Amino acid sequence: MFSPINKSLTTFYFKINFILFLVLSIPAAKAQITRPAAQDTVPSSIRPVDDTKGDAPAKSKWYDKIGLRGYVQVRYNRLLETNPLLQSGHDKSVGEHGGFLIRRARLVFSGDVHERVYIYIQPDFASTPGGSSSLHFGQLRDAYVDLSLDKQKEYRLRIGQSKLPYGFENLQSSQNRLTLDRHDALNSGVPNERDLGVFFYWAPAKIRERFSYLTSSGLKGSGDYGVFGLGIYNGQAVNNPEANNNQHVVARLSYPLALKNGQIIEPGIQAYSGIYTVTKDQLSSSNLVGGNFTDRRVAASLVVYPQPFGFQTEYNIGEGPEFDPVTRTIRVKNLKGGYAQAMYMLKLKSHTLIPFVKAQYYEGGKKVELDARYSKTYETEIGVEWQPLQAFELVAQYTISDRTTRDGRDLDNHQFGNLLRLQAQFNF
C-alpha cells in the first residue's frame, strides 16, 4: 500500500492551475529586469559579429580564446534513512553500503575560436562506467561545436555530443538545479541527457540574451537551447555506440515570456521519435530476447522563474520498450509521468535561500536499464538550497520515496522509505 503522502501526488499535480493563478498575481522582485542585458554582460558567444571597418586588432593567442570553469559536488545520503534497500537509479550511494560520494567533478573548456565558431568540451571525473564497481573515472560528457549561420548568431548548427532538447529540467545544469536528481518521467527518455548528433537552434538575439540572464542571475535557467530546436542523434544514450540503422529525431519549441510585472514564464513543448535497441548486455538471461523497439514521446513544460515565488512542471506520454512480468518478455508499452515543483527565493544580505518542494510520478519502462526494467515511482522531495558565497552552496533534501521495479531477476521489487540527503557544491 502506498503512503498517504504518495497517494496524493497525482492530485497535487493536477491542482497546479490554482498555484499558477497565485504565481502570476504576485509582482516580481524589483531586481528582475526585462530589458535586454547590457552588451558587456552578454557572453561573446551570443554577441553579433561586428563587421565595421577599423584598425585590425592584434592577433590573440589560442589560450586567450578558451575559458575554464567547473564545479564539484559531494554527497551523503544516509541520514534518517528508514529503508536501506531503497535505491535510486540516479545516485548509486543511496541505500545500503552507500557512503560519501563525489557526484560531479567537472571542468568546462569553452570559447570563440572564430567569430562564428564556438567550442564546448566538458569531461566529468566522477563517472562510473556500466558494470564497474569502481568510482571516479574520467568520461566525456560534452564535446560540440556551434557554427553560427548569420552575423547576428541567431541561427546555429550544433555538431557533436551535447544535451538533447527534450525537457526543461533535462537541459538545466546539475550546477543550477534545485533538487539533487532529475525526475524519472522525462529523464528516462533521454538518460544522462546527452547523445551524439547534429542540432539546429534558432532564437532572436534579444531572447538569447534573456536565456543568458536567466542563468547568470541565479534564476535557475536551462541555458540557451534556442526558441526552436531540431536535431538528429544516435538514440542509444550517451557514450554508447549506435546499435541499429535508424537515428532518433527530436524537436523543441520554448519561449521565455517577460510579463509587465517583471515575472518571466517559459512554456514549452517537445517530442522525439526513433528506434531503440535492447542489446544482449542489457538482458538478465539468455531466455530473454532483445532487439529493436519503437521509442517515442511528447512532453509539455511550464516554468515560472522564482521572482521571488517560482513554479515548474512537466509531463510526458509515449511508448517504449518495457519488461512484462506476465509473459517475461520485453514489449513496446505505453508510459506516462511528470512532476510539479514550487520554490521561493529569499535574499538575506549576501545569502540566498531557496526552499522547494517537488512531487513526481512515473510509470513505464526504463529502456537503458536491465531488461528495459518496468518502473513505477511516487516521490516527494522537500528541501532548501543555501548559498552564502558564489563559490559554495549547500542543499539539504528530505526524500519520501515509493518505488516498484520489475525485471527478469526480480519480478516484484517494491521499496518504500524516507531519507535525508546532503550535498555540498563548489563552483569555480
Short mmCIF file of C-alpha atoms in Angstrom, two decimals:
data_model
loop_
_atom_site.label_atom_id
_atom_site.label_comp_id
_atom_site.label_asym_id
_atom_site.label_seq_id
_atom_site.Cartn_x
_atom_site.Cartn_y
_atom_site.Cartn_z
CA MET A 1 0.00 0.00 0.00
CA PHE A 2 1.21 3.50 -0.75
CA SER A 3 1.62 6.09 1.99
CA PRO A 4 -0.96 8.91 2.25
CA ILE A 5 1.69 11.36 1.09
CA ASN A 6 2.48 9.41 -2.06
CA LYS A 7 -1.16 8.68 -2.81
CA SER A 8 -1.77 12.41 -3.05
CA LEU A 9 0.89 13.04 -5.68
CA THR A 10 -1.44 12.74 -8.66
CA THR A 11 -3.97 15.08 -7.04
CA PHE A 12 -1.14 17.52 -6.28
CA TYR A 13 -0.03 17.53 -9.91
CA PHE A 14 -3.48 18.34 -11.31
CA LYS A 15 -4.04 21.24 -8.91
CA ILE A 16 -1.27 23.31 -10.49
CA ASN A 17 -3.73 25.71 -12.11
CA PHE A 18 -4.57 27.15 -8.69
CA ILE A 19 -0.88 27.59 -7.89
CA LEU A 20 -0.22 29.27 -11.24
CA PHE A 21 -3.02 31.76 -10.52
CA LEU A 22 -1.25 32.73 -7.30
CA VAL A 23 2.14 32.96 -9.02
CA LEU A 24 1.05 35.32 -11.76
CA SER A 25 -0.73 37.58 -9.27
CA ILE A 26 2.47 38.22 -7.29
CA PRO A 27 4.63 41.06 -8.66
CA ALA A 28 8.18 40.01 -9.44
CA ALA A 29 11.02 41.31 -7.33
CA LYS A 30 12.24 44.73 -8.46
CA ALA A 31 15.70 43.35 -9.06
CA GLN A 32 14.46 41.35 -12.06
CA ILE A 33 14.65 43.26 -15.34
CA THR A 34 13.10 42.61 -18.72
CA ARG A 35 15.12 44.94 -20.87
CA PRO A 36 17.95 43.36 -22.90
CA ALA A 37 21.13 42.87 -20.96
CA ALA A 38 23.87 45.43 -21.46
CA GLN A 39 26.29 44.49 -24.20
CA ASP A 40 29.18 43.95 -21.79
CA THR A 41 27.10 41.38 -19.83
CA VAL A 42 26.35 39.25 -22.86
CA PRO A 43 28.70 36.29 -23.44
CA SER A 44 30.78 36.72 -26.56
CA SER A 45 29.33 33.50 -27.97
CA ILE A 46 25.96 35.21 -28.48
CA ARG A 47 27.08 38.70 -29.47
CA PRO A 48 26.52 39.71 -33.09
CA VAL A 49 29.61 39.86 -35.28
CA ASP A 50 30.99 43.41 -35.57
CA ASP A 51 31.92 43.84 -39.22
CA THR A 52 32.56 47.60 -39.04
CA LYS A 53 35.81 48.75 -40.59
CA GLY A 54 38.73 49.96 -38.49
CA ASP A 55 42.22 49.15 -37.41
CA ALA A 56 42.88 45.42 -37.35
CA PRO A 57 43.13 44.16 -33.76
CA ALA A 58 46.24 42.40 -32.58
CA LYS A 59 46.07 38.69 -33.22
CA SER A 60 45.15 36.88 -30.00
CA LYS A 61 46.72 33.65 -28.81
CA TRP A 62 44.69 30.43 -28.64
CA TYR A 63 44.74 30.49 -24.84
CA ASP A 64 43.12 33.93 -24.83
CA LYS A 65 40.09 32.46 -26.59
CA ILE A 66 39.46 29.47 -24.27
CA GLY A 67 37.88 29.85 -20.83
CA LEU A 68 37.97 27.31 -17.99
CA ARG A 69 35.38 26.81 -15.25
CA GLY A 70 33.85 23.91 -13.36
CA TYR A 71 32.20 22.57 -10.21
CA VAL A 72 32.39 19.69 -7.73
CA GLN A 73 29.53 18.08 -5.79
CA VAL A 74 29.99 15.90 -2.68
CA ARG A 75 27.01 14.00 -1.22
CA TYR A 76 25.93 11.97 1.77
CA ASN A 77 22.54 10.21 1.68
CA ARG A 78 22.26 8.00 4.79
CA LEU A 79 20.83 10.38 7.42
CA LEU A 80 17.39 9.46 8.88
CA GLU A 81 17.23 6.52 6.49
CA THR A 82 14.26 4.18 7.10
CA ASN A 83 14.87 1.52 4.43
CA PRO A 84 18.45 0.64 3.37
CA LEU A 85 17.07 -1.49 0.49
CA LEU A 86 15.56 1.56 -1.20
CA GLN A 87 17.71 2.58 -4.15
CA SER A 88 17.74 5.29 -6.79
CA GLY A 89 18.52 4.96 -10.47
CA HIS A 90 20.26 8.36 -10.36
CA ASP A 91 22.59 8.02 -7.35
CA LYS A 92 24.50 4.83 -6.53
CA SER A 93 25.21 5.98 -2.96
CA VAL A 94 21.53 5.84 -1.95
CA GLY A 95 20.78 2.76 0.15
CA GLU A 96 22.82 0.00 1.75
CA HIS A 97 26.63 0.36 1.61
CA GLY A 98 26.27 3.94 0.43
CA GLY A 99 28.64 6.50 1.90
CA PHE A 100 30.16 9.79 0.85
CA LEU A 101 30.14 10.25 -2.92
CA ILE A 102 31.69 12.70 -5.36
CA ARG A 103 28.63 13.11 -7.55
CA ARG A 104 30.15 15.57 -10.03
CA ALA A 105 33.71 16.72 -10.75
CA ARG A 106 33.52 18.65 -13.99
CA LEU A 107 35.70 21.02 -15.98
CA VAL A 108 34.37 23.07 -18.87
CA PHE A 109 36.61 24.34 -21.66
CA SER A 110 34.79 26.79 -23.92
CA GLY A 111 35.28 29.82 -26.10
CA ASP A 112 35.00 31.51 -29.50
CA VAL A 113 37.81 30.20 -31.69
CA HIS A 114 36.37 32.15 -34.64
CA GLU A 115 33.80 34.93 -34.94
CA ARG A 116 31.25 32.28 -35.91
CA VAL A 117 32.67 29.15 -34.26
CA TYR A 118 32.19 28.37 -30.56
CA ILE A 119 33.55 25.21 -28.87
CA TYR A 120 32.44 23.48 -25.66
CA ILE A 121 34.18 20.46 -24.10
CA GLN A 122 33.20 19.04 -20.71
CA PRO A 123 34.74 15.92 -19.11
CA ASP A 124 33.48 14.51 -15.82
CA PHE A 125 35.93 12.87 -13.41
CA ALA A 126 33.25 11.31 -11.18
CA SER A 127 31.72 8.87 -13.68
CA THR A 128 31.13 5.16 -13.17
CA PRO A 129 31.20 3.02 -16.34
CA GLY A 130 28.39 0.49 -16.66
CA GLY A 131 29.15 -2.81 -14.95
CA SER A 132 32.05 -1.37 -12.96
CA SER A 133 32.24 -1.37 -9.17
CA SER A 134 34.88 1.36 -9.18
CA LEU A 135 34.15 5.09 -8.96
CA HIS A 136 35.56 8.33 -10.32
CA PHE A 137 36.56 7.53 -13.88
CA GLY A 138 37.11 10.34 -16.36
CA GLN A 139 34.47 10.37 -19.08
CA LEU A 140 33.48 12.76 -21.86
CA ARG A 141 30.10 14.41 -21.28
CA ASP A 142 30.02 17.17 -23.90
CA ALA A 143 32.14 17.86 -26.97
CA TYR A 144 30.50 20.05 -29.59
CA VAL A 145 30.95 23.00 -31.91
CA ASP A 146 28.39 25.75 -32.53
CA LEU A 147 28.57 27.12 -36.05
CA SER A 148 26.69 30.43 -36.43
CA LEU A 149 24.97 30.73 -39.81
CA ASP A 150 24.43 34.50 -39.66
CA LYS A 151 26.19 37.61 -38.32
CA GLN A 152 23.65 38.05 -35.51
CA LYS A 153 24.23 34.46 -34.35
CA GLU A 154 20.51 33.75 -34.32
CA TYR A 155 20.82 30.58 -36.41
CA ARG A 156 23.21 27.88 -35.25
CA LEU A 157 24.26 24.34 -36.04
CA ARG A 158 25.50 22.31 -33.09
CA ILE A 159 27.64 19.34 -34.11
CA GLY A 160 28.93 16.72 -31.67
CA GLN A 161 27.93 15.27 -28.30
CA SER A 162 25.60 17.55 -26.35
CA LYS A 163 22.37 17.71 -24.40
CA LEU A 164 19.20 16.72 -26.22
CA PRO A 165 16.45 19.39 -26.43
CA TYR A 166 13.83 17.33 -24.60
CA GLY A 167 12.53 18.73 -21.31
CA PHE A 168 13.42 21.83 -19.31
CA GLU A 169 14.94 20.01 -16.31
CA ASN A 170 16.97 17.75 -18.60
CA LEU A 171 18.58 20.84 -20.14
CA GLN A 172 19.08 22.53 -16.77
CA SER A 173 22.62 22.00 -15.49
CA SER A 174 23.12 19.99 -12.30
CA GLN A 175 25.06 23.04 -11.14
CA ASN A 176 21.83 25.11 -11.25
CA ARG A 177 19.12 22.55 -10.46
CA LEU A 178 17.48 22.69 -7.01
CA THR A 179 16.65 19.02 -6.43
CA LEU A 180 19.57 16.61 -6.19
CA ASP A 181 18.41 14.41 -9.08
CA ARG A 182 16.29 14.83 -12.18
CA HIS A 183 12.81 13.30 -12.22
CA ASP A 184 12.24 9.87 -13.76
CA ALA A 185 9.43 10.72 -16.16
CA LEU A 186 11.23 12.72 -18.86
CA ASN A 187 14.78 11.74 -17.95
CA SER A 188 14.08 8.06 -18.64
CA GLY A 189 13.59 9.05 -22.29
CA VAL A 190 17.00 10.75 -22.56
CA PRO A 191 19.11 9.19 -19.77
CA ASN A 192 22.22 11.25 -18.97
CA GLU A 193 20.56 13.92 -21.13
CA ARG A 194 23.11 13.67 -23.97
CA ASP A 195 23.85 11.93 -27.24
CA LEU A 196 25.88 12.33 -30.41
CA GLY A 197 24.27 14.12 -33.34
CA VAL A 198 23.59 17.33 -35.26
CA PHE A 199 21.18 20.00 -33.99
CA PHE A 200 19.76 23.25 -35.38
CA TYR A 201 18.85 26.07 -32.98
CA TRP A 202 17.18 29.41 -33.64
CA ALA A 203 16.41 32.33 -31.32
CA PRO A 204 16.32 36.13 -31.80
CA ALA A 205 19.36 37.92 -30.34
CA LYS A 206 17.31 39.58 -27.56
CA ILE A 207 15.90 36.20 -26.48
CA ARG A 208 19.39 34.69 -26.43
CA GLU A 209 20.35 37.50 -24.07
CA ARG A 210 17.32 36.65 -21.92
CA PHE A 211 18.32 32.97 -21.78
CA SER A 212 21.79 34.05 -20.65
CA TYR A 213 20.33 36.37 -17.99
CA LEU A 214 18.08 33.64 -16.56
CA THR A 215 21.16 31.55 -15.85
CA SER A 216 23.71 34.19 -14.80
CA SER A 217 21.24 35.94 -12.45
CA GLY A 218 20.69 32.80 -10.36
CA LEU A 219 17.10 32.25 -11.53
CA LYS A 220 17.81 28.60 -12.37
CA GLY A 221 17.52 28.87 -16.15
CA SER A 222 18.07 25.97 -18.52
CA GLY A 223 20.64 27.70 -20.72
CA ASP A 224 20.38 28.71 -24.36
CA TYR A 225 18.87 25.91 -26.45
CA GLY A 226 17.00 28.25 -28.75
CA VAL A 227 13.37 29.15 -29.12
CA PHE A 228 13.22 26.34 -31.68
CA GLY A 229 15.44 23.28 -31.80
CA LEU A 230 15.55 20.36 -34.21
CA GLY A 231 18.05 17.50 -34.19
CA ILE A 232 19.01 14.03 -35.27
CA TYR A 233 21.04 11.77 -32.97
CA ASN A 234 22.04 8.12 -32.42
CA GLY A 235 19.50 7.27 -29.71
CA GLN A 236 21.38 4.63 -27.67
CA ALA A 237 22.23 7.08 -24.84
CA VAL A 238 25.46 8.96 -24.24
CA ASN A 239 28.84 7.26 -24.80
CA ASN A 240 27.19 4.20 -26.33
CA PRO A 241 27.65 3.20 -29.99
CA GLU A 242 24.69 3.16 -32.34
CA ALA A 243 23.08 -0.32 -32.40
CA ASN A 244 20.73 -0.07 -35.40
CA ASN A 245 20.39 1.67 -38.74
CA ASN A 246 17.94 4.29 -37.52
CA GLN A 247 18.56 7.63 -35.84
CA HIS A 248 16.28 9.46 -33.41
CA VAL A 249 14.72 12.81 -34.29
CA VAL A 250 13.91 15.44 -31.64
CA ALA A 251 12.19 18.85 -31.78
CA ARG A 252 11.50 21.51 -29.16
CA LEU A 253 9.72 24.87 -29.02
CA SER A 254 10.17 27.08 -25.93
CA TYR A 255 9.84 30.83 -25.33
CA PRO A 256 10.63 32.88 -22.17
CA LEU A 257 7.83 35.46 -21.90
CA ALA A 258 8.53 38.67 -19.94
CA LEU A 259 5.35 39.92 -18.25
CA LYS A 260 4.66 43.57 -17.39
CA ASN A 261 5.17 42.92 -13.66
CA GLY A 262 8.70 41.67 -14.34
CA GLN A 263 7.85 37.98 -13.99
CA ILE A 264 9.23 35.63 -16.65
CA ILE A 265 7.42 32.44 -17.59
CA GLU A 266 8.57 29.86 -20.11
CA PRO A 267 6.13 27.42 -21.71
CA GLY A 268 7.49 24.69 -23.94
CA ILE A 269 6.62 21.60 -25.94
CA GLN A 270 8.95 18.88 -27.21
CA ALA A 271 8.90 15.42 -28.78
CA TYR A 272 11.25 12.73 -30.05
CA SER A 273 10.89 9.53 -32.08
CA GLY A 274 13.18 6.68 -33.07
CA ILE A 275 14.12 3.02 -32.70
CA TYR A 276 15.90 1.85 -29.56
CA THR A 277 17.83 -1.43 -29.49
CA VAL A 278 17.84 -3.51 -26.30
CA THR A 279 21.27 -5.13 -26.62
CA LYS A 280 22.40 -8.51 -25.27
CA ASP A 281 24.40 -6.96 -22.45
CA GLN A 282 21.17 -5.44 -21.08
CA LEU A 283 19.47 -8.84 -20.69
CA SER A 284 19.35 -10.75 -17.40
CA SER A 285 19.23 -14.20 -19.04
CA SER A 286 19.58 -15.93 -22.38
CA ASN A 287 15.83 -16.68 -22.32
CA LEU A 288 15.03 -13.03 -22.93
CA VAL A 289 15.11 -11.57 -26.42
CA GLY A 290 16.20 -8.01 -27.12
CA GLY A 291 16.10 -6.28 -30.48
CA ASN A 292 14.61 -3.10 -31.93
CA PHE A 293 11.69 -1.31 -30.28
CA THR A 294 9.65 1.81 -31.01
CA ASP A 295 10.75 4.68 -28.77
CA ARG A 296 8.78 7.94 -28.91
CA ARG A 297 7.41 10.58 -26.56
CA VAL A 298 5.83 14.03 -26.40
CA ALA A 299 6.05 16.40 -23.42
CA ALA A 300 4.83 19.79 -22.22
CA SER A 301 6.71 22.12 -19.85
CA LEU A 302 5.87 25.28 -17.92
CA VAL A 303 8.34 27.30 -15.84
CA VAL A 304 7.67 30.36 -13.70
CA TYR A 305 11.04 31.72 -12.59
CA PRO A 306 11.48 32.39 -8.83
CA GLN A 307 10.94 36.16 -8.52
CA PRO A 308 10.52 35.52 -5.63
CA PHE A 309 7.97 32.67 -5.97
CA GLY A 310 8.60 30.12 -8.71
CA PHE A 311 6.93 27.06 -10.12
CA GLN A 312 7.77 24.46 -12.76
CA THR A 313 6.02 21.39 -14.09
CA GLU A 314 6.49 18.89 -16.91
CA TYR A 315 4.54 15.88 -18.12
CA ASN A 316 5.09 13.38 -20.93
CA ILE A 317 3.38 10.42 -22.55
CA GLY A 318 4.68 7.93 -25.07
CA GLU A 319 5.68 4.35 -25.69
CA GLY A 320 8.87 2.34 -25.50
CA PRO A 321 10.43 -0.99 -24.55
CA GLU A 322 9.34 -2.38 -21.19
CA PHE A 323 9.72 -5.67 -19.34
CA ASP A 324 6.41 -7.55 -19.00
CA PRO A 325 6.43 -9.78 -15.87
CA VAL A 326 3.40 -11.80 -17.07
CA THR A 327 4.94 -13.01 -20.35
CA ARG A 328 8.52 -12.42 -19.17
CA THR A 329 9.32 -10.68 -22.42
CA ILE A 330 10.23 -7.16 -23.48
CA ARG A 331 7.43 -5.41 -25.33
CA VAL A 332 6.53 -1.93 -26.55
CA LYS A 333 4.17 -0.48 -23.95
CA ASN A 334 2.70 2.89 -23.02
CA LEU A 335 4.33 5.16 -20.44
CA LYS A 336 3.38 8.35 -18.63
CA GLY A 337 4.51 10.67 -15.87
CA GLY A 338 5.69 14.08 -14.77
CA TYR A 339 6.38 16.34 -11.81
CA ALA A 340 5.44 19.65 -10.20
CA GLN A 341 7.82 21.83 -8.19
CA ALA A 342 7.36 25.03 -6.19
CA MET A 343 10.18 27.22 -4.84
CA TYR A 344 10.73 30.60 -3.19
CA MET A 345 13.89 32.73 -3.44
CA LEU A 346 14.94 34.65 -0.31
CA LYS A 347 17.74 37.24 -0.33
CA LEU A 348 19.23 37.80 3.15
CA LYS A 349 22.12 40.23 2.73
CA SER A 350 24.82 38.20 0.96
CA HIS A 351 22.97 34.90 1.49
CA THR A 352 20.49 33.26 -0.88
CA LEU A 353 17.98 30.71 0.43
CA ILE A 354 15.63 28.78 -1.86
CA PRO A 355 13.23 26.37 -0.12
CA PHE A 356 11.48 23.97 -2.50
CA VAL A 357 9.04 21.08 -2.69
CA LYS A 358 8.72 18.65 -5.60
CA ALA A 359 6.39 15.73 -6.31
CA GLN A 360 6.95 13.29 -9.16
CA TYR A 361 5.18 10.30 -10.68
CA TYR A 362 6.24 7.89 -13.42
CA GLU A 363 5.00 4.55 -14.73
CA GLY A 364 6.65 2.82 -17.67
CA GLY A 365 9.82 1.20 -18.93
CA LYS A 366 13.39 2.41 -18.43
CA LYS A 367 14.95 1.45 -21.73
CA VAL A 368 18.64 1.58 -20.73
CA GLU A 369 18.25 -0.45 -17.52
CA LEU A 370 18.31 -4.24 -17.09
CA ASP A 371 15.66 -5.90 -19.33
CA ALA A 372 14.18 -2.42 -20.05
CA ARG A 373 13.02 -2.58 -16.44
CA TYR A 374 9.41 -1.68 -15.56
CA SER A 375 9.29 1.17 -13.05
CA LYS A 376 6.58 2.84 -11.01
CA THR A 377 7.66 5.83 -8.92
CA TYR A 378 5.94 8.11 -6.44
CA GLU A 379 8.32 10.54 -4.79
CA THR A 380 8.15 13.75 -2.77
CA GLU A 381 11.21 15.92 -2.11
CA ILE A 382 11.29 18.78 0.41
CA GLY A 383 14.45 20.80 0.79
CA VAL A 384 16.35 24.06 0.79
CA GLU A 385 19.37 25.41 -1.06
CA TRP A 386 21.65 27.79 0.84
CA GLN A 387 24.27 29.84 -0.99
CA PRO A 388 26.34 32.03 1.36
CA LEU A 389 29.04 32.52 -1.27
CA GLN A 390 29.02 32.46 -5.03
CA ALA A 391 31.63 29.70 -4.89
CA PHE A 392 29.77 27.49 -2.40
CA GLU A 393 26.26 26.18 -1.83
CA LEU A 394 24.68 23.52 0.37
CA VAL A 395 21.47 21.56 -0.27
CA ALA A 396 19.52 19.60 2.32
CA GLN A 397 16.69 17.47 0.93
CA TYR A 398 14.27 15.11 2.68
CA THR A 399 13.00 12.44 0.28
CA ILE A 400 9.87 10.29 0.65
CA SER A 401 10.04 7.57 -1.97
CA ASP A 402 7.85 4.67 -3.10
CA ARG A 403 9.40 2.67 -5.95
CA THR A 404 8.34 -0.56 -7.65
CA THR A 405 10.53 -2.23 -10.29
CA ARG A 406 10.16 -5.46 -12.27
CA ASP A 407 12.76 -7.26 -14.39
CA GLY A 408 13.90 -10.81 -15.14
CA ARG A 409 15.81 -11.10 -11.87
CA ASP A 410 13.14 -9.65 -9.59
CA LEU A 411 9.51 -9.80 -10.74
CA ASP A 412 8.18 -7.53 -7.97
CA ASN A 413 10.62 -5.33 -6.10
CA HIS A 414 8.62 -2.82 -4.04
CA GLN A 415 10.52 -0.50 -1.71
CA PHE A 416 9.26 2.41 0.37
CA GLY A 417 11.38 4.68 2.56
CA ASN A 418 12.47 8.12 3.67
CA LEU A 419 15.92 9.68 3.94
CA LEU A 420 17.71 12.99 4.41
CA ARG A 421 20.24 13.85 1.70
CA LEU A 422 23.00 16.47 1.82
CA GLN A 423 25.11 17.94 -0.97
CA ALA A 424 27.95 20.48 -0.87
CA GLN A 425 28.77 22.16 -4.17
CA PHE A 426 31.87 24.17 -5.03
CA ASN A 427 31.79 26.47 -8.07
CA PHE A 428 34.89 27.83 -9.71
#
